[in-house]
CSV table of C-alpha atoms in Angstrom, one decimal:
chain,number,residue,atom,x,y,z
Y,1,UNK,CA,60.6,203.9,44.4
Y,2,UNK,CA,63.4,202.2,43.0
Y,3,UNK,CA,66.3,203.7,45.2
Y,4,UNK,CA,63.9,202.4,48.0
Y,5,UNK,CA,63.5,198.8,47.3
Y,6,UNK,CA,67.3,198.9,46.3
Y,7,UNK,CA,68.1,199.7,50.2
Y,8,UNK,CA,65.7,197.2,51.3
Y,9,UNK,CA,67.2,194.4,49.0
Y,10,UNK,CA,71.1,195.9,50.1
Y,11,UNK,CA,69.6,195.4,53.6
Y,12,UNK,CA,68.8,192.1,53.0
Y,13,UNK,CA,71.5,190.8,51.5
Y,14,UNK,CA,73.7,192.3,54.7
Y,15,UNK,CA,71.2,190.0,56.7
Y,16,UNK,CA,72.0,187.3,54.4
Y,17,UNK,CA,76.0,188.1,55.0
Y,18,UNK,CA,75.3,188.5,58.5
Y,19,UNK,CA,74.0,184.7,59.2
Y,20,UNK,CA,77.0,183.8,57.1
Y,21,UNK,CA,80.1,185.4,58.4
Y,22,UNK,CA,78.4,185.3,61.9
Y,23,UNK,CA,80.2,187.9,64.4
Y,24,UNK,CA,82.4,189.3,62.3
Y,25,UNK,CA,82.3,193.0,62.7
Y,26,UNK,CA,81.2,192.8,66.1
Y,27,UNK,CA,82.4,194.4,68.3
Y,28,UNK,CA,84.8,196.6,65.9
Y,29,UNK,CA,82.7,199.9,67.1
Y,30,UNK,CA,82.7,198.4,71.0
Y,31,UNK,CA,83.3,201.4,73.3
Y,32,UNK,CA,82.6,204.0,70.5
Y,33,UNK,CA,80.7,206.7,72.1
Y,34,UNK,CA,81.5,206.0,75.6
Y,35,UNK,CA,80.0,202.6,74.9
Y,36,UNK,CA,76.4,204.2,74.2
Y,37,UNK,CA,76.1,202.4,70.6
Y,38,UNK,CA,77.0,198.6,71.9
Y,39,UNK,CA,75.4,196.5,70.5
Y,40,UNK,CA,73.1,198.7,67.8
Y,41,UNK,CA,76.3,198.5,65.5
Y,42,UNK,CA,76.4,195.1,64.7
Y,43,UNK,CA,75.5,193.3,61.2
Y,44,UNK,CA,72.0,192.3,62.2
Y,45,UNK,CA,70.7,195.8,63.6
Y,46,UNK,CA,72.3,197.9,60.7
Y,47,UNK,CA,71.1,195.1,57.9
Y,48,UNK,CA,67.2,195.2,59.5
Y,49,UNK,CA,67.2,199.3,59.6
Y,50,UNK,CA,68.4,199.8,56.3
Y,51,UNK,CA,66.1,196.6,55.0
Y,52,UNK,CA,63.1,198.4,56.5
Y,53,UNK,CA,64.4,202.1,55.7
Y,54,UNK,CA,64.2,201.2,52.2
Y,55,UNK,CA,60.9,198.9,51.7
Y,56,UNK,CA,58.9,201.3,54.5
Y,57,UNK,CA,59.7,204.5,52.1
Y,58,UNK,CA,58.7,201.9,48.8
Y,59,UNK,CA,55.5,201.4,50.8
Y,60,UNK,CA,55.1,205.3,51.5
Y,61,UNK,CA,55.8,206.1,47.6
Y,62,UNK,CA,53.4,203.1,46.7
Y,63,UNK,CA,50.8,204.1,48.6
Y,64,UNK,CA,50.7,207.8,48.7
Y,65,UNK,CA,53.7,208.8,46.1
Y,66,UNK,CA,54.3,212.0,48.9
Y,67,UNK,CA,57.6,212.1,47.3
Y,68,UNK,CA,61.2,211.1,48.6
Y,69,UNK,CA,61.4,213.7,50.9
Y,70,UNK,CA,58.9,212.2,53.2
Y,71,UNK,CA,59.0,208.8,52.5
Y,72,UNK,CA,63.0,208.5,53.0
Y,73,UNK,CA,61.5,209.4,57.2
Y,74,UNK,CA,58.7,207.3,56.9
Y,75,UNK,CA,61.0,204.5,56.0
Y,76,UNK,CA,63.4,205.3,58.3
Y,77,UNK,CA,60.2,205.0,61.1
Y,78,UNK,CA,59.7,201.2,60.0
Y,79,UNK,CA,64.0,201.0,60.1
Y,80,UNK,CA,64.1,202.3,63.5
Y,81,UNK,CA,61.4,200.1,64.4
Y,82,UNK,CA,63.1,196.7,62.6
Y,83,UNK,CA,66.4,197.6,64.1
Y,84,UNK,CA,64.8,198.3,67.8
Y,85,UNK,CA,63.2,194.7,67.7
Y,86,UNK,CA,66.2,193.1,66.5
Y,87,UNK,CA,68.5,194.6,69.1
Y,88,UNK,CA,66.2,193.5,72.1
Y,89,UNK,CA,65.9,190.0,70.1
Y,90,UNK,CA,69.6,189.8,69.9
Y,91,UNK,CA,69.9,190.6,73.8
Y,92,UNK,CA,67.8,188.7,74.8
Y,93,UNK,CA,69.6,185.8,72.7
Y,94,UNK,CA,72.5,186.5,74.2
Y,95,UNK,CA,71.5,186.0,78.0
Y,96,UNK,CA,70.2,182.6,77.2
Y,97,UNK,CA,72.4,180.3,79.3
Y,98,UNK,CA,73.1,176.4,78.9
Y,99,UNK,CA,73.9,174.4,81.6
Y,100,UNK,CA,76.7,174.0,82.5
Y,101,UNK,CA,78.8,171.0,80.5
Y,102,UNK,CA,79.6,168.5,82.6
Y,103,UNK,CA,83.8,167.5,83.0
Y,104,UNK,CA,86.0,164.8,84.2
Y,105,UNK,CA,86.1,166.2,87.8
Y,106,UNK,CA,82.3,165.5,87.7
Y,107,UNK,CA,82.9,161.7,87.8
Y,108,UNK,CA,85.2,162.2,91.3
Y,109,UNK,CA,83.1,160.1,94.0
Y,110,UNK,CA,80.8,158.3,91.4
Y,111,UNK,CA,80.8,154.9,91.0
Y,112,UNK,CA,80.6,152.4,88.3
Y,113,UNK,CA,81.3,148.8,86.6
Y,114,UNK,CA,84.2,147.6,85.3
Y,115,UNK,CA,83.3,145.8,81.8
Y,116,UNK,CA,86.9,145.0,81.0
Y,117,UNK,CA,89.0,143.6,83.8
Y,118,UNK,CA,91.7,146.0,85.2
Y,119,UNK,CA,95.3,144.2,85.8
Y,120,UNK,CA,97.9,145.8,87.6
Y,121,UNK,CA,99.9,148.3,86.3
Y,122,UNK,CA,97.5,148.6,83.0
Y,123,UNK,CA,94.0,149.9,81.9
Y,124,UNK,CA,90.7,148.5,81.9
Y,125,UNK,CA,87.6,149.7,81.1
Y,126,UNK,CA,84.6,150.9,83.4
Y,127,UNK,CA,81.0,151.7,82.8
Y,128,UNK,CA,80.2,155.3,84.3
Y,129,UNK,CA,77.4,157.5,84.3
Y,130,UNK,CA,78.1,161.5,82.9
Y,131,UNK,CA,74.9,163.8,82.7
Y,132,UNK,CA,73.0,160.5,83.2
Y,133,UNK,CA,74.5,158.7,79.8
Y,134,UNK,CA,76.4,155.8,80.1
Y,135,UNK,CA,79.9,156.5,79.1
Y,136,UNK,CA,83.0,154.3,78.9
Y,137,UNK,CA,86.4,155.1,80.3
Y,138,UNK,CA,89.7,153.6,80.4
Y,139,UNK,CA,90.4,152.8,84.1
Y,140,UNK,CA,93.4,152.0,86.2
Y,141,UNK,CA,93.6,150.9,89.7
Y,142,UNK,CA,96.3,150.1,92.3
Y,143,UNK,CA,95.4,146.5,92.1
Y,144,UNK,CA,93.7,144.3,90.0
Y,145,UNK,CA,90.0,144.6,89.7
Y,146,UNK,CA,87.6,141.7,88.3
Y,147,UNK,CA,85.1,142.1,85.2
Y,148,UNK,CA,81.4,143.2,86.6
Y,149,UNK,CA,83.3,144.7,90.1
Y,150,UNK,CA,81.8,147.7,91.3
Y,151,UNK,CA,84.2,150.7,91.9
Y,152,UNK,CA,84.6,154.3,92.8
Y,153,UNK,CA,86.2,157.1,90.7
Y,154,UNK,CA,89.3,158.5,92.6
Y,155,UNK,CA,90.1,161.1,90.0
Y,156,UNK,CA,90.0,161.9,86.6
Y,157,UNK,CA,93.6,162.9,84.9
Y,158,UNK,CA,92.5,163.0,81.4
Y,159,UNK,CA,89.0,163.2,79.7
Y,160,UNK,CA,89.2,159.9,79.0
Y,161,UNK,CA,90.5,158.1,81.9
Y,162,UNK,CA,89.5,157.9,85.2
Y,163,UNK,CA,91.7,155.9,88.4
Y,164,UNK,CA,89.1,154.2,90.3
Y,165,UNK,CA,89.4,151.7,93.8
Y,166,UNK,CA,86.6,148.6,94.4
Y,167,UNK,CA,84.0,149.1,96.4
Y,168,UNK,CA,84.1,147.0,99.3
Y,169,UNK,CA,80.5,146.0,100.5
Protein backbone atom coordinates (compact mmCIF):
# COMPACT_ATOMS: atom_id res chain seq x y z
CA UNK A 1 0.00 0.00 0.00
CA UNK A 2 2.80 2.25 0.44
CA UNK A 3 4.19 2.38 -3.19
CA UNK A 4 0.48 3.35 -3.85
CA UNK A 5 -0.19 6.27 -1.76
CA UNK A 6 3.55 7.32 -2.74
CA UNK A 7 2.11 7.80 -6.49
CA UNK A 8 -0.87 9.39 -5.35
CA UNK A 9 1.01 11.96 -3.15
CA UNK A 10 3.90 12.35 -6.40
CA UNK A 11 0.68 12.93 -8.27
CA UNK A 12 -0.31 15.55 -6.18
CA UNK A 13 2.49 17.37 -5.72
CA UNK A 14 2.77 17.47 -9.83
CA UNK A 15 -0.83 19.11 -9.44
CA UNK A 16 0.60 21.33 -6.93
CA UNK A 17 3.67 22.21 -9.56
CA UNK A 18 1.21 22.34 -12.25
CA UNK A 19 -0.89 25.50 -10.76
CA UNK A 20 2.54 26.93 -10.12
CA UNK A 21 4.56 26.85 -13.17
CA UNK A 22 1.27 27.11 -15.10
CA UNK A 23 1.84 26.02 -19.01
CA UNK A 24 5.05 25.06 -18.88
CA UNK A 25 5.40 21.77 -20.52
CA UNK A 26 2.66 22.27 -22.67
CA UNK A 27 2.66 21.76 -25.62
CA UNK A 28 6.34 20.13 -25.59
CA UNK A 29 4.64 16.62 -26.87
CA UNK A 30 2.21 18.87 -29.45
CA UNK A 31 1.94 16.92 -32.70
CA UNK A 32 3.45 13.63 -31.17
CA UNK A 33 1.51 10.84 -32.55
CA UNK A 34 0.11 12.53 -35.46
CA UNK A 35 -1.41 14.93 -32.85
CA UNK A 36 -3.63 12.00 -31.24
CA UNK A 37 -2.24 12.74 -27.57
CA UNK A 38 -2.91 16.80 -27.63
CA UNK A 39 -3.81 17.86 -24.95
CA UNK A 40 -3.76 14.43 -22.58
CA UNK A 41 0.02 15.25 -22.08
CA UNK A 42 -0.04 18.22 -20.23
CA UNK A 43 0.82 18.67 -16.36
CA UNK A 44 -2.74 18.55 -15.08
CA UNK A 45 -3.90 15.22 -16.97
CA UNK A 46 -0.60 13.30 -16.15
CA UNK A 47 -0.56 14.69 -12.29
CA UNK A 48 -4.59 13.58 -11.91
CA UNK A 49 -3.83 9.87 -13.50
CA UNK A 50 -0.98 9.18 -11.59
CA UNK A 51 -2.76 10.88 -8.24
CA UNK A 52 -5.68 8.54 -8.75
CA UNK A 53 -3.45 5.47 -10.18
CA UNK A 54 -1.89 5.49 -6.91
CA UNK A 55 -4.69 6.20 -4.14
CA UNK A 56 -7.36 3.92 -6.34
CA UNK A 57 -4.78 0.83 -5.96
CA UNK A 58 -4.34 2.01 -1.94
CA UNK A 59 -8.10 1.76 -1.82
CA UNK A 60 -8.07 -1.71 -3.68
CA UNK A 61 -5.19 -3.05 -1.17
CA UNK A 62 -7.17 -1.43 1.77
CA UNK A 63 -10.16 -2.88 1.04
CA UNK A 64 -9.62 -6.19 -0.40
CA UNK A 65 -5.56 -6.62 -0.12
CA UNK A 66 -5.99 -8.64 -3.82
CA UNK A 67 -2.50 -7.87 -4.08
CA UNK A 68 -0.41 -5.40 -6.46
CA UNK A 69 -1.03 -7.17 -9.31
CA UNK A 70 -4.67 -6.23 -9.45
CA UNK A 71 -4.76 -3.24 -7.63
CA UNK A 72 -1.91 -1.41 -9.74
CA UNK A 73 -5.23 -1.85 -12.79
CA UNK A 74 -7.75 -1.06 -10.44
CA UNK A 75 -5.93 2.11 -9.73
CA UNK A 76 -5.11 2.79 -13.03
CA UNK A 77 -9.30 2.52 -13.59
CA UNK A 78 -9.87 5.55 -11.08
CA UNK A 79 -6.47 7.34 -13.04
CA UNK A 80 -7.98 6.96 -16.29
CA UNK A 81 -11.12 8.14 -15.01
CA UNK A 82 -9.38 11.43 -13.03
CA UNK A 83 -7.38 12.14 -16.12
CA UNK A 84 -10.59 11.80 -18.59
CA UNK A 85 -12.52 14.39 -16.39
CA UNK A 86 -9.72 16.65 -16.16
CA UNK A 87 -9.01 16.71 -19.94
CA UNK A 88 -12.71 17.54 -20.87
CA UNK A 89 -12.56 20.16 -17.77
CA UNK A 90 -9.49 21.63 -19.21
CA UNK A 91 -11.23 21.86 -22.79
CA UNK A 92 -13.82 23.08 -21.89
CA UNK A 93 -11.76 25.92 -19.90
CA UNK A 94 -10.11 26.65 -22.78
CA UNK A 95 -13.13 27.60 -25.18
CA UNK A 96 -14.42 30.01 -22.64
CA UNK A 97 -14.18 33.35 -24.40
CA UNK A 98 -14.18 37.08 -22.94
CA UNK A 99 -15.36 39.80 -24.73
CA UNK A 100 -13.63 41.37 -26.58
CA UNK A 101 -11.48 44.35 -24.81
CA UNK A 102 -12.40 47.41 -25.90
CA UNK A 103 -9.40 49.87 -27.80
CA UNK A 104 -8.80 53.40 -28.76
CA UNK A 105 -10.47 52.93 -32.19
CA UNK A 106 -13.65 52.17 -30.10
CA UNK A 107 -13.91 55.94 -29.05
CA UNK A 108 -13.89 57.05 -33.04
CA UNK A 109 -17.44 58.74 -33.44
CA UNK A 110 -18.22 59.01 -29.60
CA UNK A 111 -18.66 62.01 -28.04
CA UNK A 112 -17.81 63.56 -24.78
CA UNK A 113 -16.98 66.69 -22.40
CA UNK A 114 -14.14 68.55 -22.27
CA UNK A 115 -13.24 69.04 -18.33
CA UNK A 116 -10.05 70.95 -19.04
CA UNK A 117 -10.15 73.62 -21.76
CA UNK A 118 -8.32 72.69 -25.01
CA UNK A 119 -6.10 75.74 -26.46
CA UNK A 120 -4.61 75.67 -29.68
CA UNK A 121 -1.80 73.83 -30.57
CA UNK A 122 -1.90 72.01 -26.89
CA UNK A 123 -3.85 69.26 -24.89
CA UNK A 124 -6.82 69.29 -22.82
CA UNK A 125 -8.65 66.93 -21.20
CA UNK A 126 -12.14 65.35 -22.15
CA UNK A 127 -14.55 63.12 -20.27
CA UNK A 128 -15.38 59.92 -22.52
CA UNK A 129 -17.27 56.93 -22.06
CA UNK A 130 -15.12 53.25 -22.74
CA UNK A 131 -17.16 49.97 -22.06
CA UNK A 132 -19.57 52.37 -20.31
CA UNK A 133 -16.81 53.79 -17.60
CA UNK A 134 -16.05 57.17 -17.54
CA UNK A 135 -12.46 57.56 -18.65
CA UNK A 136 -10.29 60.68 -19.11
CA UNK A 137 -8.15 61.44 -22.10
CA UNK A 138 -5.84 64.04 -23.12
CA UNK A 139 -7.42 65.86 -26.08
CA UNK A 140 -6.35 68.14 -28.91
CA UNK A 141 -8.32 69.98 -31.31
CA UNK A 142 -7.77 72.23 -34.37
CA UNK A 143 -9.08 75.11 -32.42
CA UNK A 144 -9.64 76.07 -29.08
CA UNK A 145 -12.44 74.34 -27.24
CA UNK A 146 -14.15 75.81 -23.95
CA UNK A 147 -14.38 73.78 -20.43
CA UNK A 148 -17.97 71.85 -20.29
CA UNK A 149 -18.09 71.92 -24.49
CA UNK A 150 -19.38 68.92 -25.91
CA UNK A 151 -17.27 67.21 -28.71
CA UNK A 152 -16.68 64.29 -31.01
CA UNK A 153 -13.70 61.89 -31.08
CA UNK A 154 -12.05 62.16 -34.60
CA UNK A 155 -9.44 59.49 -33.89
CA UNK A 156 -7.46 58.04 -31.39
CA UNK A 157 -3.38 57.99 -32.04
CA UNK A 158 -2.38 56.78 -28.80
CA UNK A 159 -4.17 54.93 -25.86
CA UNK A 160 -4.27 57.83 -24.19
CA UNK A 161 -5.20 60.61 -26.39
CA UNK A 162 -7.81 61.10 -28.52
CA UNK A 163 -8.21 64.45 -31.30
CA UNK A 164 -11.74 65.43 -31.04
CA UNK A 165 -13.83 68.62 -32.97
CA UNK A 166 -17.07 70.56 -30.99
CA UNK A 167 -20.17 69.64 -31.65
CA UNK A 168 -22.08 72.18 -33.15
CA UNK A 169 -25.87 72.05 -32.07
Amino acid sequence: MAWFLGIGITGVVLLALSLVFDGVLDGALDGALGGALDGWLSLPVVAGFAAMTGFGGAIATGLADPGPAVAFPVGAVFGLGAAWLTYRFSRALMRDQTAVTPTGDDLVGTSGKVVTAIPVGGFGEVLLQLAGQPVKFAARSAGPVARGAEVWVEAAPTATSVVVRPVDH
